[in-house]
C-alpha positions as protocol buffer text, in pm:
chain_id: "A"
residue {
  index: 1
  type: MET
  ca { x: -1130 y: 150 z: 291 }
}
residue {
  index: 2
  type: GLU
  ca { x: -1481 y: 218 z: 407 }
}
residue {
  index: 3
  type: ASP
  ca { x: -1498 y: 529 z: 175 }
}
residue {
  index: 4
  type: PHE
  ca { x: -1416 y: 301 z: -115 }
}
residue {
  index: 5
  type: LYS
  ca { x: -1676 y: 50 z: -11 }
}
residue {
  index: 6
  type: MET
  ca { x: -1950 y: 300 z: 11 }
}
residue {
  index: 7
  type: ALA
  ca { x: -1858 y: 439 z: -339 }
}
residue {
  index: 8
  type: LEU
  ca { x: -1843 y: 86 z: -472 }
}
residue {
  index: 9
  type: LYS
  ca { x: -2192 y: 1 z: -346 }
}
residue {
  index: 10
  type: LYS
  ca { x: -2333 y: 329 z: -455 }
}
residue {
  index: 11
  type: ASP
  ca { x: -2191 y: 324 z: -805 }
}
residue {
  index: 12
  type: SER
  ca { x: -2252 y: -50 z: -873 }
}
residue {
  index: 13
  type: GLN
  ca { x: -2624 y: 25 z: -842 }
}
residue {
  index: 14
  type: THR
  ca { x: -2641 y: 339 z: -1041 }
}
residue {
  index: 15
  type: SER
  ca { x: -2420 y: 204 z: -1319 }
}
residue {
  index: 16
  type: LYS
  ca { x: -2642 y: -75 z: -1404 }
}
residue {
  index: 17
  type: ASN
  ca { x: -2917 y: 186 z: -1493 }
}
residue {
  index: 18
  type: ARG
  ca { x: -2683 y: 419 z: -1689 }
}
residue {
  index: 19
  type: ASN
  ca { x: -2577 y: 418 z: -2053 }
}
residue {
  index: 20
  type: ASN
  ca { x: -2214 y: 321 z: -2030 }
}
residue {
  index: 21
  type: LYS
  ca { x: -2111 y: 538 z: -2324 }
}
residue {
  index: 22
  type: GLN
  ca { x: -1912 y: 848 z: -2220 }
}
residue {
  index: 23
  type: SER
  ca { x: -1915 y: 1184 z: -2398 }
}
residue {
  index: 24
  type: ASN
  ca { x: -1687 y: 1187 z: -2677 }
}
residue {
  index: 25
  type: SER
  ca { x: -1616 y: 1548 z: -2652 }
}
residue {
  index: 26
  type: LEU
  ca { x: -1347 y: 1535 z: -2403 }
}
residue {
  index: 27
  type: LYS
  ca { x: -1040 y: 1739 z: -2495 }
}
residue {
  index: 28
  type: ILE
  ca { x: -717 y: 1796 z: -2291 }
}
residue {
  index: 29
  type: GLY
  ca { x: -635 y: 2159 z: -2322 }
}
residue {
  index: 30
  type: THR
  ca { x: -392 y: 2225 z: -2605 }
}
residue {
  index: 31
  type: ILE
  ca { x: -256 y: 1882 z: -2599 }
}
residue {
  index: 32
  type: GLY
  ca { x: -535 y: 1774 z: -2822 }
}
residue {
  index: 33
  type: LEU
  ca { x: -597 y: 1431 z: -2659 }
}
residue {
  index: 34
  type: ASP
  ca { x: -934 y: 1273 z: -2601 }
}
residue {
  index: 35
  type: ALA
  ca { x: -812 y: 1109 z: -2268 }
}
residue {
  index: 36
  type: ILE
  ca { x: -531 y: 1012 z: -2033 }
}
residue {
  index: 37
  type: ILE
  ca { x: -578 y: 666 z: -1915 }
}
residue {
  index: 38
  type: THR
  ca { x: -380 y: 471 z: -1651 }
}
residue {
  index: 39
  type: CYS
  ca { x: -443 y: 90 z: -1598 }
}
residue {
  index: 40
  type: ASP
  ca { x: -317 y: -184 z: -1362 }
}
residue {
  index: 41
  type: ALA
  ca { x: -387 y: -539 z: -1258 }
}
residue {
  index: 42
  type: LEU
  ca { x: -340 y: -724 z: -951 }
}
residue {
  index: 43
  type: VAL
  ca { x: -329 y: -1098 z: -912 }
}
residue {
  index: 44
  type: ASP
  ca { x: -366 y: -1315 z: -600 }
}
residue {
  index: 45
  type: ASP
  ca { x: -465 y: -1678 z: -535 }
}
residue {
  index: 46
  type: ASN
  ca { x: -831 y: -1611 z: -581 }
}
residue {
  index: 47
  type: GLY
  ca { x: -822 y: -1431 z: -921 }
}
residue {
  index: 48
  type: SER
  ca { x: -739 y: -1097 z: -1057 }
}
residue {
  index: 49
  type: CYS
  ca { x: -857 y: -745 z: -1079 }
}
residue {
  index: 50
  type: ILE
  ca { x: -797 y: -466 z: -1338 }
}
residue {
  index: 51
  type: ALA
  ca { x: -853 y: -105 z: -1297 }
}
residue {
  index: 52
  type: VAL
  ca { x: -878 y: 171 z: -1552 }
}
residue {
  index: 53
  type: ILE
  ca { x: -855 y: 534 z: -1441 }
}
residue {
  index: 54
  type: ILE
  ca { x: -980 y: 789 z: -1718 }
}
residue {
  index: 55
  type: ARG
  ca { x: -890 y: 1151 z: -1705 }
}
residue {
  index: 56
  type: ASP
  ca { x: -953 y: 1445 z: -1936 }
}
residue {
  index: 57
  type: GLY
  ca { x: -651 y: 1617 z: -1802 }
}
residue {
  index: 58
  type: PRO
  ca { x: -335 y: 1528 z: -1622 }
}
residue {
  index: 59
  type: GLN
  ca { x: -516 y: 1574 z: -1281 }
}
residue {
  index: 60
  type: HIS
  ca { x: -883 y: 1576 z: -1366 }
}
residue {
  index: 61
  type: PHE
  ca { x: -1049 y: 1252 z: -1277 }
}
residue {
  index: 62
  type: ILE
  ca { x: -1334 y: 1137 z: -1497 }
}
residue {
  index: 63
  type: GLN
  ca { x: -1389 y: 774 z: -1402 }
}
residue {
  index: 64
  type: ALA
  ca { x: -1253 y: 473 z: -1239 }
}
residue {
  index: 65
  type: THR
  ca { x: -1351 y: 121 z: -1332 }
}
residue {
  index: 66
  type: ILE
  ca { x: -1245 y: -207 z: -1171 }
}
residue {
  index: 67
  type: LYS
  ca { x: -1332 y: -550 z: -1295 }
}
residue {
  index: 68
  type: SER
  ca { x: -1237 y: -916 z: -1233 }
}
residue {
  index: 69
  type: CYS
  ca { x: -1048 y: -1098 z: -1501 }
}
residue {
  index: 70
  type: GLY
  ca { x: -1032 y: -1440 z: -1354 }
}
residue {
  index: 71
  type: ILE
  ca { x: -733 y: -1639 z: -1276 }
}
residue {
  index: 72
  type: VAL
  ca { x: -440 y: -1545 z: -1508 }
}
residue {
  index: 73
  type: LEU
  ca { x: -81 y: -1480 z: -1502 }
}
residue {
  index: 74
  type: PRO
  ca { x: 17 y: -1130 z: -1361 }
}
residue {
  index: 75
  type: VAL
  ca { x: 170 y: -1009 z: -1696 }
}
residue {
  index: 76
  type: GLU
  ca { x: -133 y: -1142 z: -1877 }
}
residue {
  index: 77
  type: ALA
  ca { x: -371 y: -942 z: -1630 }
}
residue {
  index: 78
  type: LYS
  ca { x: -166 y: -620 z: -1708 }
}
residue {
  index: 79
  type: ALA
  ca { x: -202 y: -685 z: -2078 }
}
residue {
  index: 80
  type: ILE
  ca { x: -577 y: -750 z: -2035 }
}
residue {
  index: 81
  type: ALA
  ca { x: -601 y: -404 z: -1860 }
}
residue {
  index: 82
  type: CYS
  ca { x: -435 y: -245 z: -2162 }
}
residue {
  index: 83
  type: LEU
  ca { x: -683 y: -420 z: -2391 }
}
residue {
  index: 84
  type: GLU
  ca { x: -964 y: -300 z: -2179 }
}
residue {
  index: 85
  type: VAL
  ca { x: -843 y: 56 z: -2214 }
}
residue {
  index: 86
  type: VAL
  ca { x: -824 y: 36 z: -2587 }
}
residue {
  index: 87
  type: LYS
  ca { x: -1162 y: -118 z: -2620 }
}
residue {
  index: 88
  type: ARG
  ca { x: -1304 y: 169 z: -2414 }
}
residue {
  index: 89
  type: ALA
  ca { x: -1134 y: 421 z: -2636 }
}
residue {
  index: 90
  type: VAL
  ca { x: -1282 y: 269 z: -2937 }
}
residue {
  index: 91
  type: PHE
  ca { x: -1624 y: 230 z: -2788 }
}
residue {
  index: 92
  type: ASN
  ca { x: -1638 y: 592 z: -2672 }
}
residue {
  index: 93
  type: GLY
  ca { x: -1529 y: 727 z: -3001 }
}
residue {
  index: 94
  type: TRP
  ca { x: -1194 y: 874 z: -2873 }
}
residue {
  index: 95
  type: HIS
  ca { x: -930 y: 907 z: -3137 }
}
residue {
  index: 96
  type: ARG
  ca { x: -619 y: 1041 z: -2952 }
}
residue {
  index: 97
  type: VAL
  ca { x: -537 y: 883 z: -2626 }
}
residue {
  index: 98
  type: VAL
  ca { x: -232 y: 812 z: -2409 }
}
residue {
  index: 99
  type: ILE
  ca { x: -225 y: 495 z: -2199 }
}
residue {
  index: 100
  type: PHE
  ca { x: 14 y: 463 z: -1891 }
}
residue {
  index: 101
  type: GLY
  ca { x: 90 y: 133 z: -1727 }
}
residue {
  index: 102
  type: ASP
  ca { x: 350 y: -1 z: -1495 }
}
residue {
  index: 103
  type: CYS
  ca { x: 436 y: -324 z: -1673 }
}
residue {
  index: 104
  type: LYS
  ca { x: 739 y: -273 z: -1896 }
}
residue {
  index: 105
  type: VAL
  ca { x: 710 y: -617 z: -2065 }
}
residue {
  index: 106
  type: VAL
  ca { x: 357 y: -526 z: -2177 }
}
residue {
  index: 107
  type: MET
  ca { x: 425 y: -171 z: -2280 }
}
residue {
  index: 108
  type: ASP
  ca { x: 736 y: -282 z: -2474 }
}
residue {
  index: 109
  type: SER
  ca { x: 561 y: -563 z: -2634 }
}
residue {
  index: 110
  type: ILE
  ca { x: 269 y: -323 z: -2756 }
}
residue {
  index: 111
  type: ASN
  ca { x: 523 y: -65 z: -2882 }
}
residue {
  index: 112
  type: SER
  ca { x: 735 y: -320 z: -3058 }
}
residue {
  index: 113
  type: ASP
  ca { x: 711 y: -486 z: -3404 }
}
residue {
  index: 114
  type: GLU
  ca { x: 878 y: -798 z: -3263 }
}
residue {
  index: 115
  type: ALA
  ca { x: 669 y: -1082 z: -3151 }
}
residue {
  index: 116
  type: ALA
  ca { x: 535 y: -1061 z: -2787 }
}
residue {
  index: 117
  type: PRO
  ca { x: 622 y: -1325 z: -2536 }
}
residue {
  index: 118
  type: TRP
  ca { x: 398 y: -1634 z: -2582 }
}
residue {
  index: 119
  type: SER
  ca { x: 216 y: -1576 z: -2253 }
}
residue {
  index: 120
  type: ILE
  ca { x: 66 y: -1237 z: -2363 }
}
residue {
  index: 121
  type: ALA
  ca { x: 96 y: -1271 z: -2742 }
}
residue {
  index: 122
  type: HIS
  ca { x: -277 y: -1325 z: -2799 }
}
residue {
  index: 123
  type: VAL
  ca { x: -382 y: -1024 z: -2584 }
}
residue {
  index: 124
  type: ILE
  ca { x: -109 y: -798 z: -2753 }
}
residue {
  index: 125
  type: ASN
  ca { x: -227 y: -897 z: -3088 }
}
residue {
  index: 126
  type: ARG
  ca { x: -590 y: -794 z: -2999 }
}
residue {
  index: 127
  type: ILE
  ca { x: -461 y: -466 z: -2865 }
}
residue {
  index: 128
  type: LYS
  ca { x: -293 y: -386 z: -3185 }
}
residue {
  index: 129
  type: ASP
  ca { x: -590 y: -489 z: -3382 }
}
residue {
  index: 130
  type: CYS
  ca { x: -813 y: -254 z: -3172 }
}
residue {
  index: 131
  type: CYS
  ca { x: -553 y: 37 z: -3203 }
}
residue {
  index: 132
  type: CYS
  ca { x: -619 y: 29 z: -3578 }
}
residue {
  index: 133
  type: SER
  ca { x: -949 y: 216 z: -3500 }
}
residue {
  index: 134
  type: LEU
  ca { x: -764 y: 495 z: -3319 }
}
residue {
  index: 135
  type: LEU
  ca { x: -592 y: 803 z: -3499 }
}
residue {
  index: 136
  type: GLU
  ca { x: -314 y: 827 z: -3239 }
}
residue {
  index: 137
  type: VAL
  ca { x: -251 y: 608 z: -2929 }
}
residue {
  index: 138
  type: LYS
  ca { x: 63 y: 602 z: -2721 }
}
residue {
  index: 139
  type: PHE
  ca { x: 146 y: 337 z: -2460 }
}
residue {
  index: 140
  type: VAL
  ca { x: 376 y: 477 z: -2190 }
}
residue {
  index: 141
  type: PHE
  ca { x: 558 y: 280 z: -1919 }
}
residue {
  index: 142
  type: PHE
  ca { x: 589 y: 453 z: -1578 }
}
residue {
  index: 143
  type: SER
  ca { x: 663 y: 308 z: -1246 }
}
residue {
  index: 144
  type: ARG
  ca { x: 419 y: 180 z: -982 }
}
residue {
  index: 145
  type: GLN
  ca { x: 507 y: 495 z: -768 }
}
residue {
  index: 146
  type: PHE
  ca { x: 331 y: 710 z: -1040 }
}
residue {
  index: 147
  type: ASN
  ca { x: 48 y: 469 z: -1095 }
}
residue {
  index: 148
  type: VAL
  ca { x: -103 y: 498 z: -753 }
}
residue {
  index: 149
  type: SER
  ca { x: -468 y: 547 z: -836 }
}
residue {
  index: 150
  type: ALA
  ca { x: -497 y: 238 z: -1070 }
}
residue {
  index: 151
  type: TYR
  ca { x: -292 y: 13 z: -817 }
}
residue {
  index: 152
  type: LEU
  ca { x: -506 y: 124 z: -517 }
}
residue {
  index: 153
  type: SER
  ca { x: -819 y: 62 z: -710 }
}
residue {
  index: 154
  type: CYS
  ca { x: -698 y: -290 z: -807 }
}
residue {
  index: 155
  type: ARG
  ca { x: -599 y: -358 z: -451 }
}
residue {
  index: 156
  type: SER
  ca { x: -932 y: -253 z: -319 }
}
residue {
  index: 157
  type: GLY
  ca { x: -1118 y: -448 z: -589 }
}
residue {
  index: 158
  type: ARG
  ca { x: -949 y: -756 z: -469 }
}
residue {
  index: 159
  type: GLN
  ca { x: -1019 y: -684 z: -108 }
}
residue {
  index: 160
  type: CYS
  ca { x: -1387 y: -623 z: -181 }
}
residue {
  index: 161
  type: LYS
  ca { x: -1393 y: -932 z: -394 }
}
residue {
  index: 162
  type: VAL
  ca { x: -1542 y: -746 z: -702 }
}
residue {
  index: 163
  type: LYS
  ca { x: -1685 y: -1014 z: -943 }
}
residue {
  index: 164
  type: GLU
  ca { x: -1842 y: -779 z: -1211 }
}
residue {
  index: 165
  type: GLU
  ca { x: -1743 y: -448 z: -1353 }
}
residue {
  index: 166
  type: VAL
  ca { x: -1799 y: -162 z: -1114 }
}
residue {
  index: 167
  type: THR
  ca { x: -1780 y: 195 z: -1238 }
}
residue {
  index: 168
  type: LEU
  ca { x: -1690 y: 460 z: -976 }
}
residue {
  index: 169
  type: SER
  ca { x: -1825 y: 776 z: -1142 }
}
residue {
  index: 170
  type: SER
  ca { x: -1861 y: 945 z: -803 }
}
residue {
  index: 171
  type: ILE
  ca { x: -1510 y: 989 z: -696 }
}
residue {
  index: 172
  type: SER
  ca { x: -1416 y: 837 z: -368 }
}
residue {
  index: 173
  type: LYS
  ca { x: -1156 y: 1034 z: -151 }
}
residue {
  index: 174
  type: PHE
  ca { x: -921 y: 751 z: -189 }
}
residue {
  index: 175
  type: VAL
  ca { x: -912 y: 755 z: -567 }
}
residue {
  index: 176
  type: LEU
  ca { x: -908 y: 1142 z: -572 }
}
residue {
  index: 177
  type: GLY
  ca { x: -615 y: 1161 z: -328 }
}
residue {
  index: 178
  type: SER
  ca { x: -411 y: 922 z: -531 }
}
residue {
  index: 179
  type: CYS
  ca { x: -520 y: 1102 z: -870 }
}
residue {
  index: 180
  type: LYS
  ca { x: -367 y: 1418 z: -742 }
}
residue {
  index: 181
  type: GLN
  ca { x: -28 y: 1243 z: -658 }
}
residue {
  index: 182
  type: GLU
  ca { x: 18 y: 1131 z: -1001 }
}
residue {
  index: 183
  type: ASP
  ca { x: 241 y: 1388 z: -1222 }
}
residue {
  index: 184
  type: PHE
  ca { x: 194 y: 1343 z: -1600 }
}
residue {
  index: 185
  type: SER
  ca { x: 377 y: 1665 z: -1680 }
}
residue {
  index: 186
  type: PRO
  ca { x: 711 y: 1501 z: -1790 }
}
residue {
  index: 187
  type: TRP
  ca { x: 524 y: 1336 z: -2063 }
}
residue {
  index: 188
  type: PHE
  ca { x: 363 y: 1636 z: -2203 }
}
residue {
  index: 189
  type: LEU
  ca { x: 632 y: 1903 z: -2197 }
}
residue {
  index: 190
  type: THR
  ca { x: 711 y: 2038 z: -2529 }
}
């Protein structure tokens, strides 16, 4: 936890002075993707925190971002995390992304032509609108056991009471260790 707090303090100071736009030249080997992104959200009595973990390869970490999103329902926080991912992809000029999340209701709603549950319909509709700017986007459900880095980032963000967006560009041992545990190969086997 101390490792995370030190990275949080260092990166919150440097990210204010840095241009937020990432290089749009990321390519994931022969897969032809611009980014693999995992996201998660955690809600407690004091609010919620979302985390976005960006990779340019199945195990190559680029950036972790955590952000407070106020007091919302847990499923809504998960949908907001997916919206944040899509907005980042559009902003960065990425055209082909795969987004992993551990909320089946949200992933199924995004991938479906059916109306989303009322509690997240407004967020799902914004996600679908933003996706029109991307050439190829895939939303994949995977269980929490595979979404370790995003989950731990959320948990630490809540424990540190993050109020504004914090970008962790210098990787902490805690995020790096969890990134290496996540195995994306089943989704990219041909």
